PDB file of C-alpha atoms in Angstrom:
ATOM      1  CA  UNK O1069       0.000   0.000   0.000  1.00  0.00           C
ATOM      2  CA  UNK O1070       1.379   3.379  -0.920  1.00  0.00           C
ATOM      3  CA  UNK O1071       1.999   6.050   1.678  1.00  0.00           C
ATOM      4  CA  UNK O1072      -0.851   8.147   0.261  1.00  0.00           C
ATOM      5  CA  UNK O1073      -3.391   5.336   0.626  1.00  0.00           C
ATOM      6  CA  UNK O1074      -2.721   4.456   4.239  1.00  0.00           C
ATOM      7  CA  UNK O1075      -5.888   4.838   6.367  1.00  0.00           C
ATOM      8  CA  UNK O1076      -6.011   7.738   8.765  1.00  0.00           C
ATOM      9  CA  UNK O1077      -6.913   7.290  12.396  1.00  0.00           C
ATOM     10  CA  UNK O1078      -8.802  10.160  14.012  1.00  0.00           C
ATOM     11  CA  UNK O1079      -8.952  10.498  17.806  1.00  0.00           C
ATOM     12  CA  UNK O1080     -12.332  10.311  19.531  1.00  0.00           C
ATOM     13  CA  UNK O1081     -12.701  13.751  21.121  1.00  0.00           C
ATOM     14  CA  UNK O1082     -15.496  12.524  23.387  1.00  0.00           C
ATOM     15  CA  UNK O1083     -14.090   9.180  24.535  1.00  0.00           C
ATOM     16  CA  UNK O1084     -14.040  10.354  28.153  1.00  0.00           C
ATOM     17  CA  UNK O1085     -17.413  12.130  28.052  1.00  0.00           C
ATOM     18  CA  UNK O1086     -19.888   9.318  27.493  1.00  0.00           C
ATOM     19  CA  UNK O1087     -19.932   7.364  30.734  1.00  0.00           C
ATOM     20  CA  UNK O1088     -20.574   3.636  31.194  1.00  0.00           C
ATOM     21  CA  UNK O1089     -22.802   1.914  28.633  1.00  0.00           C
ATOM     22  CA  UNK O1090     -24.373  -0.712  30.856  1.00  0.00           C
ATOM     23  CA  UNK O1091     -28.117  -1.199  31.466  1.00  0.00           C
ATOM     24  CA  UNK O1092     -29.326  -0.273  27.992  1.00  0.00           C
ATOM     25  CA  UNK O1093     -29.490   3.028  26.086  1.00  0.00           C
ATOM     26  CA  UNK O1094     -28.670   6.251  27.935  1.00  0.00           C
ATOM     27  CA  UNK O1095     -31.197   8.351  25.999  1.00  0.00           C
ATOM     28  CA  UNK O1096     -34.509   8.074  24.232  1.00  0.00           C
ATOM     29  CA  UNK O1097     -34.870   8.497  20.502  1.00  0.00           C
ATOM     30  CA  UNK O1098     -36.347  11.739  19.190  1.00  0.00           C
ATOM     31  CA  UNK O1099     -37.545  12.312  15.646  1.00  0.00           C
ATOM     32  CA  UNK O1100     -39.727  15.380  16.143  1.00  0.00           C
ATOM     33  CA  UNK O1101     -37.275  17.763  14.431  1.00  0.00           C
ATOM     34  CA  UNK O1102     -36.766  15.367  11.525  1.00  0.00           C
ATOM     35  CA  UNK O1103     -40.530  14.993  11.039  1.00  0.00           C
ATOM     36  CA  UNK O1104     -41.274  18.705  11.428  1.00  0.00           C
ATOM     37  CA  UNK O1105     -38.521  19.628   8.970  1.00  0.00           C
ATOM     38  CA  UNK O1106     -39.891  17.261   6.352  1.00  0.00           C
ATOM     39  CA  UNK O1107     -43.572  18.163   6.734  1.00  0.00           C
ATOM     40  CA  UNK O1108     -43.399  21.687   8.238  1.00  0.00           C
ATOM     41  CA  UNK O1109     -45.848  20.409  10.846  1.00  0.00           C
ATOM     42  CA  UNK O1110     -46.302  22.231  14.163  1.00  0.00           C
ATOM     43  CA  UNK O1111     -43.781  21.381  16.854  1.00  0.00           C
ATOM     44  CA  UNK O1112     -44.244  21.466  20.610  1.00  0.00           C
ATOM     45  CA  UNK O1113     -42.044  21.353  23.652  1.00  0.00           C
ATOM     46  CA  UNK O1114     -41.160  17.982  25.099  1.00  0.00           C
ATOM     47  CA  UNK O1115     -43.683  17.462  27.919  1.00  0.00           C
ATOM     48  CA  UNK O1116     -41.570  15.337  30.275  1.00  0.00           C
ATOM     49  CA  UNK O1117     -41.380  16.386  33.904  1.00  0.00           C
ATOM     50  CA  UNK O1118     -38.295  15.569  35.916  1.00  0.00           C
ATOM     51  CA  UNK O1119     -38.716  12.741  38.402  1.00  0.00           C
ATOM     52  CA  UNK O1120     -36.936  14.210  41.421  1.00  0.00           C
ATOM     53  CA  UNK O1121     -36.989  10.851  43.209  1.00  0.00           C
ATOM     54  CA  UNK O1122     -35.007   9.087  40.454  1.00  0.00           C
ATOM     55  CA  UNK O1123     -31.530   7.838  41.461  1.00  0.00           C
ATOM     56  CA  UNK O1124     -29.980   9.651  38.484  1.00  0.00           C
ATOM     57  CA  UNK O1125     -31.405  12.997  39.615  1.00  0.00           C
ATOM     58  CA  UNK O1126     -30.323  12.500  43.227  1.00  0.00           C
ATOM     59  CA  UNK O1127     -26.806  11.545  42.139  1.00  0.00           C
ATOM     60  CA  UNK O1128     -26.624  14.595  39.841  1.00  0.00           C
ATOM     61  CA  UNK O1129     -27.523  16.883  42.749  1.00  0.00           C
ATOM     62  CA  UNK O1130     -24.657  15.349  44.743  1.00  0.00           C
ATOM     63  CA  UNK O1131     -22.198  15.782  41.877  1.00  0.00           C
ATOM     64  CA  UNK O1132     -23.111  19.453  41.476  1.00  0.00           C
ATOM     65  CA  UNK O1133     -22.593  20.066  45.198  1.00  0.00           C
ATOM     66  CA  UNK O1134     -19.191  18.341  44.994  1.00  0.00           C
ATOM     67  CA  UNK O1135     -18.160  20.409  41.967  1.00  0.00           C
ATOM     68  CA  UNK O1136     -19.271  23.645  43.625  1.00  0.00           C
ATOM     69  CA  UNK O1137     -17.333  22.777  46.768  1.00  0.00           C
ATOM     70  CA  UNK O1138     -14.041  21.934  45.070  1.00  0.00           C
ATOM     71  CA  UNK O1139     -14.204  24.763  42.516  1.00  0.00           C
ATOM     72  CA  UNK O1140     -13.440  22.560  39.518  1.00  0.00           C
ATOM     73  CA  UNK O1141     -13.239  24.186  36.091  1.00  0.00           C
ATOM     74  CA  UNK O1142     -14.382  21.214  33.965  1.00  0.00           C
ATOM     75  CA  UNK O1143     -17.667  19.527  34.875  1.00  0.00           C
ATOM     76  CA  UNK O1144     -18.676  16.259  33.172  1.00  0.00           C
ATOM     77  CA  UNK O1145     -21.420  14.904  35.441  1.00  0.00           C
ATOM     78  CA  UNK O1146     -22.847  12.295  33.078  1.00  0.00           C
ATOM     79  CA  UNK O1147     -19.706  10.166  33.146  1.00  0.00           C
ATOM     80  CA  UNK O1148     -20.476   9.499  36.817  1.00  0.00           C
ATOM     81  CA  UNK O1149     -23.945   8.110  36.044  1.00  0.00           C
ATOM     82  CA  UNK O1150     -24.963   4.718  34.702  1.00  0.00           C
ATOM     83  CA  UNK O1151     -26.798   4.596  31.377  1.00  0.00           C
ATOM     84  CA  UNK O1152     -30.073   4.065  33.233  1.00  0.00           C
ATOM     85  CA  UNK O1153     -29.402   7.052  35.492  1.00  0.00           C
ATOM     86  CA  UNK O1154     -28.526   9.282  32.522  1.00  0.00           C
ATOM     87  CA  UNK O1155     -31.827   8.357  30.910  1.00  0.00           C
ATOM     88  CA  UNK O1156     -33.629   9.510  34.065  1.00  0.00           C
ATOM     89  CA  UNK O1157     -32.314  13.097  33.784  1.00  0.00           C
ATOM     90  CA  UNK O1158     -34.354  15.331  31.447  1.00  0.00           C
ATOM     91  CA  UNK O1159     -33.237  18.717  32.783  1.00  0.00           C
ATOM     92  CA  UNK O1160     -30.553  20.125  35.079  1.00  0.00           C
ATOM     93  CA  UNK O1161     -31.171  21.183  38.687  1.00  0.00           C
ATOM     94  CA  UNK O1162     -31.398  24.842  39.611  1.00  0.00           C
ATOM     95  CA  UNK O1163     -28.287  24.436  41.760  1.00  0.00           C
ATOM     96  CA  UNK O1164     -26.095  24.632  38.642  1.00  0.00           C
ATOM     97  CA  UNK O1165     -26.138  28.322  39.610  1.00  0.00           C
ATOM     98  CA  UNK O1166     -23.544  27.358  42.253  1.00  0.00           C
ATOM     99  CA  UNK O1167     -21.031  26.304  39.572  1.00  0.00           C
ATOM    100  CA  UNK O1168     -19.421  29.714  39.257  1.00  0.00           C
ATOM    101  CA  UNK O1169     -15.919  28.276  38.713  1.00  0.00           C
ATOM    102  CA  UNK O1170     -16.837  25.901  35.890  1.00  0.00           C
ATOM    103  CA  UNK O1171     -15.342  26.935  32.549  1.00  0.00           C
ATOM    104  CA  UNK O1172     -16.353  23.875  30.513  1.00  0.00           C
ATOM    105  CA  UNK O1173     -19.709  22.120  30.934  1.00  0.00           C
ATOM    106  CA  UNK O1174     -19.847  18.757  29.140  1.00  0.00           C
ATOM    107  CA  UNK O1175     -23.270  17.160  28.570  1.00  0.00           C
ATOM    108  CA  UNK O1176     -22.335  14.903  25.676  1.00  0.00           C
ATOM    109  CA  UNK O1177     -25.041  12.411  24.673  1.00  0.00           C
ATOM    110  CA  UNK O1178     -27.529  13.503  27.324  1.00  0.00           C
ATOM    111  CA  UNK O1179     -31.257  12.732  27.482  1.00  0.00           C
ATOM    112  CA  UNK O1180     -32.005  16.377  28.320  1.00  0.00           C
ATOM    113  CA  UNK O1181     -35.064  18.100  26.862  1.00  0.00           C
ATOM    114  CA  UNK O1182     -34.423  21.508  28.469  1.00  0.00           C
ATOM    115  CA  UNK O1183     -31.745  23.586  30.201  1.00  0.00           C
ATOM    116  CA  UNK O1184     -32.903  25.725  33.161  1.00  0.00           C
ATOM    117  CA  UNK O1185     -32.397  29.505  33.170  1.00  0.00           C
ATOM    118  CA  UNK O1186     -30.002  29.143  36.118  1.00  0.00           C
ATOM    119  CA  UNK O1187     -27.252  28.371  33.607  1.00  0.00           C
ATOM    120  CA  UNK O1188     -26.964  32.149  33.302  1.00  0.00           C
ATOM    121  CA  UNK O1189     -25.359  32.217  36.775  1.00  0.00           C
ATOM    122  CA  UNK O1190     -22.396  30.149  35.539  1.00  0.00           C
ATOM    123  CA  UNK O1191     -20.401  33.315  35.004  1.00  0.00           C
ATOM    124  CA  UNK O1192     -17.053  31.604  34.287  1.00  0.00           C
ATOM    125  CA  UNK O1193     -18.461  29.371  31.545  1.00  0.00           C
ATOM    126  CA  UNK O1194     -16.266  29.510  28.438  1.00  0.00           C
ATOM    127  CA  UNK O1195     -17.200  26.274  26.649  1.00  0.00           C
ATOM    128  CA  UNK O1196     -20.529  24.415  26.485  1.00  0.00           C
ATOM    129  CA  UNK O1197     -20.717  20.895  25.042  1.00  0.00           C
ATOM    130  CA  UNK O1198     -24.194  19.347  24.809  1.00  0.00           C
ATOM    131  CA  UNK O1199     -23.177  17.568  21.582  1.00  0.00           C
ATOM    132  CA  UNK O1200     -25.408  14.644  20.438  1.00  0.00           C
ATOM    133  CA  UNK O1201     -28.109  15.651  22.941  1.00  0.00           C
ATOM    134  CA  UNK O1202     -30.674  15.148  20.206  1.00  0.00           C
ATOM    135  CA  UNK O1203     -33.733  15.961  22.342  1.00  0.00           C
ATOM    136  CA  UNK O1204     -32.352  19.385  23.257  1.00  0.00           C
ATOM    137  CA  UNK O1205     -34.013  21.644  20.657  1.00  0.00           C
ATOM    138  CA  UNK O1206     -33.688  25.086  22.284  1.00  0.00           C
ATOM    139  CA  UNK O1207     -31.937  26.979  25.080  1.00  0.00           C
ATOM    140  CA  UNK O1208     -32.934  29.621  27.662  1.00  0.00           C
ATOM    141  CA  UNK O1209     -32.191  33.253  26.830  1.00  0.00           C
ATOM    142  CA  UNK O1210     -30.389  33.465  30.174  1.00  0.00           C
ATOM    143  CA  UNK O1211     -27.400  31.690  28.612  1.00  0.00           C
ATOM    144  CA  UNK O1212     -26.522  35.086  27.095  1.00  0.00           C
ATOM    145  CA  UNK O1213     -25.524  36.154  30.621  1.00  0.00           C
ATOM    146  CA  UNK O1214     -22.515  33.833  30.334  1.00  0.00           C
ATOM    147  CA  UNK O1215     -20.377  36.640  28.940  1.00  0.00           C
ATOM    148  CA  UNK O1216     -17.230  34.497  28.757  1.00  0.00           C
ATOM    149  CA  UNK O1217     -18.851  31.822  26.587  1.00  0.00           C
ATOM    150  CA  UNK O1218     -16.733  31.521  23.453  1.00  0.00           C
ATOM    151  CA  UNK O1219     -17.108  27.914  22.309  1.00  0.00           C
ATOM    152  CA  UNK O1220     -19.991  25.498  22.053  1.00  0.00           C
ATOM    153  CA  UNK O1221     -20.580  22.159  20.387  1.00  0.00           C
ATOM    154  CA  UNK O1222     -24.267  21.705  19.648  1.00  0.00           C
ATOM    155  CA  UNK O1223     -25.929  19.212  17.314  1.00  0.00           C
ATOM    156  CA  UNK O1224     -27.306  21.973  15.115  1.00  0.00           C
ATOM    157  CA  UNK O1225     -29.663  19.742  13.132  1.00  0.00           C
ATOM    158  CA  UNK O1226     -31.556  19.052  16.351  1.00  0.00           C
ATOM    159  CA  UNK O1227     -32.460  22.684  17.143  1.00  0.00           C
ATOM    160  CA  UNK O1228     -35.451  24.746  16.055  1.00  0.00           C
ATOM    161  CA  UNK O1229     -34.897  27.021  13.083  1.00  0.00           C
ATOM    162  CA  UNK O1230     -31.517  25.536  12.155  1.00  0.00           C
ATOM    163  CA  UNK O1231     -30.321  26.771   8.770  1.00  0.00           C
ATOM    164  CA  UNK O1232     -30.002  23.294   7.244  1.00  0.00           C
ATOM    165  CA  UNK O1233     -33.642  22.293   7.729  1.00  0.00           C
ATOM    166  CA  UNK O1234     -35.553  25.280   9.188  1.00  0.00           C
ATOM    167  CA  UNK O1235     -37.885  23.219  11.414  1.00  0.00           C
ATOM    168  CA  UNK O1236     -40.713  25.328  12.895  1.00  0.00           C
ATOM    169  CA  UNK O1237     -40.561  26.720  16.404  1.00  0.00           C
ATOM    170  CA  UNK O1238     -43.274  25.653  18.873  1.00  0.00           C
ATOM    171  CA  UNK O1239     -46.066  28.244  18.979  1.00  0.00           C
ATOM    172  CA  UNK O1240     -46.118  30.428  22.081  1.00  0.00           C
ATOM    173  CA  UNK O1241     -49.305  31.723  23.622  1.00  0.00           C
ATOM    174  CA  UNK O1242     -50.419  34.405  26.031  1.00  0.00           C
ATOM    175  CA  UNK O1243     -50.411  33.511  29.718  1.00  0.00           C
ATOM    176  CA  UNK O1244     -53.477  35.655  30.413  1.00  0.00           C
ATOM    177  CA  UNK O1245     -56.841  35.005  28.759  1.00  0.00           C
ATOM    178  CA  UNK O1246     -59.750  37.227  29.687  1.00  0.00           C
ATOM    179  CA  UNK O1247     -59.874  37.560  33.454  1.00  0.00           C
ATOM    180  CA  UNK O1248     -57.775  34.464  34.072  1.00  0.00           C
ATOM    181  CA  UNK O1249     -53.987  34.258  34.246  1.00  0.00           C
ATOM    182  CA  UNK O1250     -51.885  31.128  34.314  1.00  0.00           C
ATOM    183  CA  UNK O1251     -50.298  30.161  37.621  1.00  0.00           C
ATOM    184  CA  UNK O1252     -46.649  30.309  36.564  1.00  0.00           C
ATOM    185  CA  UNK O1253     -45.461  28.395  39.638  1.00  0.00           C
ATOM    186  CA  UNK O1254     -46.907  25.204  38.143  1.00  0.00           C
ATOM    187  CA  UNK O1255     -47.245  25.032  34.364  1.00  0.00           C
ATOM    188  CA  UNK O1256     -47.270  22.341  31.688  1.00  0.00           C
ATOM    189  CA  UNK O1257     -43.746  22.021  30.241  1.00  0.00           C
ATOM    190  CA  UNK O1258     -45.260  20.754  26.994  1.00  0.00           C
ATOM    191  CA  UNK O1259     -46.910  24.170  26.575  1.00  0.00           C
ATOM    192  CA  UNK O1260     -44.561  26.628  28.311  1.00  0.00           C
ATOM    193  CA  UNK O1261     -41.168  24.928  28.089  1.00  0.00           C
ATOM    194  CA  UNK O1262     -40.794  24.674  31.875  1.00  0.00           C
ATOM    195  CA  UNK O1263     -42.646  23.524  34.965  1.00  0.00           C
ATOM    196  CA  UNK O1264     -42.392  27.019  36.480  1.00  0.00           C
ATOM    197  CA  UNK O1265     -41.560  30.519  35.219  1.00  0.00           C
ATOM    198  CA  UNK O1266     -40.524  32.909  37.965  1.00  0.00           C
ATOM    199  CA  UNK O1267     -38.249  35.680  36.694  1.00  0.00           C
ATOM    200  CA  UNK O1268     -37.849  37.748  33.553  1.00  0.00           C
ATOM    201  CA  UNK O1269     -35.137  36.560  31.172  1.00  0.00           C
ATOM    202  CA  UNK O1270     -34.228  40.186  30.429  1.00  0.00           C
ATOM    203  CA  UNK O1271     -34.476  42.229  33.640  1.00  0.00           C
ATOM    204  CA  UNK O1272     -34.690  39.410  36.226  1.00  0.00           C
ATOM    205  CA  UNK O1273     -37.808  40.884  37.840  1.00  0.00           C
ATOM    206  CA  UNK O1274     -40.629  38.623  39.038  1.00  0.00           C
ATOM    207  CA  UNK O1275     -42.961  37.480  36.242  1.00  0.00           C
ATOM    208  CA  UNK O1276     -46.701  37.141  36.805  1.00  0.00           C
ATOM    209  CA  UNK O1277     -49.155  35.309  34.590  1.00  0.00           C
ATOM    210  CA  UNK O1278     -50.906  38.509  33.594  1.00  0.00           C
ATOM    211  CA  UNK O1279     -47.755  40.081  32.128  1.00  0.00           C
ATOM    212  CA  UNK O1280     -45.697  37.168  30.757  1.00  0.00           C
ATOM    213  CA  UNK O1281     -44.522  37.658  27.177  1.00  0.00           C
ATOM    214  CA  UNK O1282     -42.830  34.621  25.620  1.00  0.00           C
ATOM    215  CA  UNK O1283     -40.859  35.037  22.394  1.00  0.00           C
ATOM    216  CA  UNK O1284     -38.230  33.198  20.382  1.00  0.00           C
ATOM    217  CA  UNK O1285     -35.000  34.774  19.200  1.00  0.00           C
ATOM    218  CA  UNK O1286     -32.035  33.227  17.342  1.00  0.00           C
ATOM    219  CA  UNK O1287     -28.686  34.569  18.491  1.00  0.00           C
ATOM    220  CA  UNK O1288     -25.026  33.834  17.989  1.00  0.00           C
ATOM    221  CA  UNK O1289     -24.150  33.006  21.584  1.00  0.00           C
ATOM    222  CA  UNK O1290     -20.644  31.665  21.114  1.00  0.00           C
ATOM    223  CA  UNK O1291     -17.893  31.399  18.556  1.00  0.00           C
ATOM    224  CA  UNK O1292     -19.629  28.654  16.610  1.00  0.00           C
ATOM    225  CA  UNK O1293     -23.363  28.309  17.147  1.00  0.00           C
ATOM    226  CA  UNK O1294     -26.534  30.287  16.572  1.00  0.00           C
ATOM    227  CA  UNK O1295     -28.988  29.012  19.150  1.00  0.00           C
ATOM    228  CA  UNK O1296     -32.787  29.285  19.340  1.00  0.00           C
ATOM    229  CA  UNK O1297     -33.448  31.011  22.656  1.00  0.00           C
ATOM    230  CA  UNK O1298     -36.697  31.155  24.607  1.00  0.00           C
ATOM    231  CA  UNK O1299     -37.335  34.508  26.279  1.00  0.00           C
ATOM    232  CA  UNK O1300     -39.707  34.788  29.242  1.00  0.00           C
ATOM    233  CA  UNK O1301     -40.231  38.546  29.463  1.00  0.00           C
ATOM    234  CA  UNK O1302     -42.195  40.453  32.093  1.00  0.00           C
ATOM    235  CA  UNK O1303     -43.279  43.233  29.736  1.00  0.00           C
ATOM    236  CA  UNK O1304     -43.410  44.472  26.180  1.00  0.00           C
ATOM    237  CA  UNK O1305     -40.593  46.862  27.119  1.00  0.00           C
ATOM    238  CA  UNK O1306     -38.315  43.911  27.912  1.00  0.00           C
ATOM    239  CA  UNK O1307     -39.159  42.299  24.566  1.00  0.00           C
ATOM    240  CA  UNK O1308     -38.335  45.593  22.857  1.00  0.00           C
ATOM    241  CA  UNK O1309     -34.972  45.660  24.669  1.00  0.00           C
ATOM    242  CA  UNK O1310     -33.810  42.390  23.079  1.00  0.00           C
ATOM    243  CA  UNK O1311     -30.887  42.587  20.629  1.00  0.00           C
ATOM    244  CA  UNK O1312     -31.386  42.135  16.911  1.00  0.00           C
ATOM    245  CA  UNK O1313     -31.472  38.453  15.920  1.00  0.00           C
ATOM    246  CA  UNK O1314     -28.490  37.051  14.038  1.00  0.00           C
ATOM    247  CA  UNK O1315     -28.529  37.769  10.305  1.00  0.00           C
ATOM    248  CA  UNK O1316     -29.908  34.858   8.271  1.00  0.00           C
ATOM    249  CA  UNK O1317     -32.588  33.904  10.796  1.00  0.00           C
ATOM    250  CA  UNK O1318     -36.076  35.248  11.594  1.00  0.00           C
ATOM    251  CA  UNK O1319     -35.300  38.985  11.743  1.00  0.00           C
ATOM    252  CA  UNK O1320     -37.406  39.827  14.803  1.00  0.00           C
ATOM    253  CA  UNK O1321     -38.384  38.157  18.073  1.00  0.00           C
ATOM    254  CA  UNK O1322     -41.435  36.013  17.313  1.00  0.00           C
ATOM    255  CA  UNK O1323     -44.009  33.669  18.804  1.00  0.00           C
ATOM    256  CA  UNK O1324     -43.239  30.634  16.663  1.00  0.00           C
ATOM    257  CA  UNK O1325     -45.585  28.275  14.861  1.00  0.00           C
ATOM    258  CA  UNK O1326     -45.385  26.943  11.293  1.00  0.00           C
ATOM    259  CA  UNK O1327     -46.680  30.214   9.823  1.00  0.00           C
ATOM    260  CA  UNK O1328     -43.618  32.209  10.909  1.00  0.00           C
ATOM    261  CA  UNK O1329     -41.605  32.876   7.763  1.00  0.00           C
ATOM    262  CA  UNK O1330     -38.027  31.622   7.959  1.00  0.00           C
ATOM    263  CA  UNK O1331     -35.268  32.024   5.380  1.00  0.00           C
ATOM    264  CA  UNK O1332     -34.986  29.013   3.046  1.00  0.00           C
ATOM    265  CA  UNK O1333     -32.995  26.000   4.219  1.00  0.00           C
ATOM    266  CA  UNK O1334     -29.399  25.892   3.053  1.00  0.00           C
ATOM    267  CA  UNK O1335     -26.306  23.792   3.629  1.00  0.00           C
ATOM    268  CA  UNK O1336     -24.254  26.978   3.647  1.00  0.00           C
ATOM    269  CA  UNK O1337     -24.480  28.804   6.986  1.00  0.00           C
ATOM    270  CA  UNK O1338     -25.685  32.415   6.940  1.00  0.00           C
ATOM    271  CA  UNK O1339     -23.052  35.075   7.447  1.00  0.00           C
ATOM    272  CA  UNK O1340     -22.698  35.342  11.195  1.00  0.00           C
ATOM    273  CA  UNK O1341     -22.520  38.715  12.850  1.00  0.00           C
ATOM    274  CA  UNK O1342     -22.568  38.902  16.620  1.00  0.00           C
ATOM    275  CA  UNK O1343     -25.302  41.209  17.922  1.00  0.00           C
ATOM    276  CA  UNK O1344     -24.146  44.020  20.129  1.00  0.00           C
TER     277      UNK O1344
END
């Protein structure tokens, strides 16, 4: 065999990020983005609620407390969980806000369906790796508070509005109808994207059902990825204060649904320009 034809061996960048593979698959299959992209059918949030009695959840809480106590800069909690335990975790606990020393958060191959807004308190975060988390279709606007975030590795085909497929965003609705307002301390995650909505994504003030304004916005949040972000705003003024969306995506904050006009799908990424 000639020198030019010798096979190349590429290192597995994530060999130490997957965790043990015992006890079956570590995540559930998700085809909602694939189906929505093909048919332009309405999408909706994943409705799963976190079982806070599950061994995987309890172990994750312990790991976060350990990481906060020792001030580690790289946090890879899933490698400490069995495959069954990883499958039990569909979101992260609010106590990730304690991880103020973590610079790299690795969630490779997770079964997550949402990230809580408390990620915005991880002020040292420089790199975010939820790669191959195929049920993670969107992110909280609060991630923009991580001002040091410069690198991310996201499975872009799995997120709403991605430029390769342009799957629709879930439609958002008003929290107040007539004289009735939704109790935001206990809401359906399949409708609102969370089990509770307490503070404004923009100004951090308390949000009440009568004044909640939910919108989508696509922003370049790191050196590599444009992410679909869910904003829970307390007022129209806070929606108006949002930055301009990244060029090549829906040009204004919007309420989703299949009728929202998106640029055509393309295998060439739009020209990225970080919003000020």
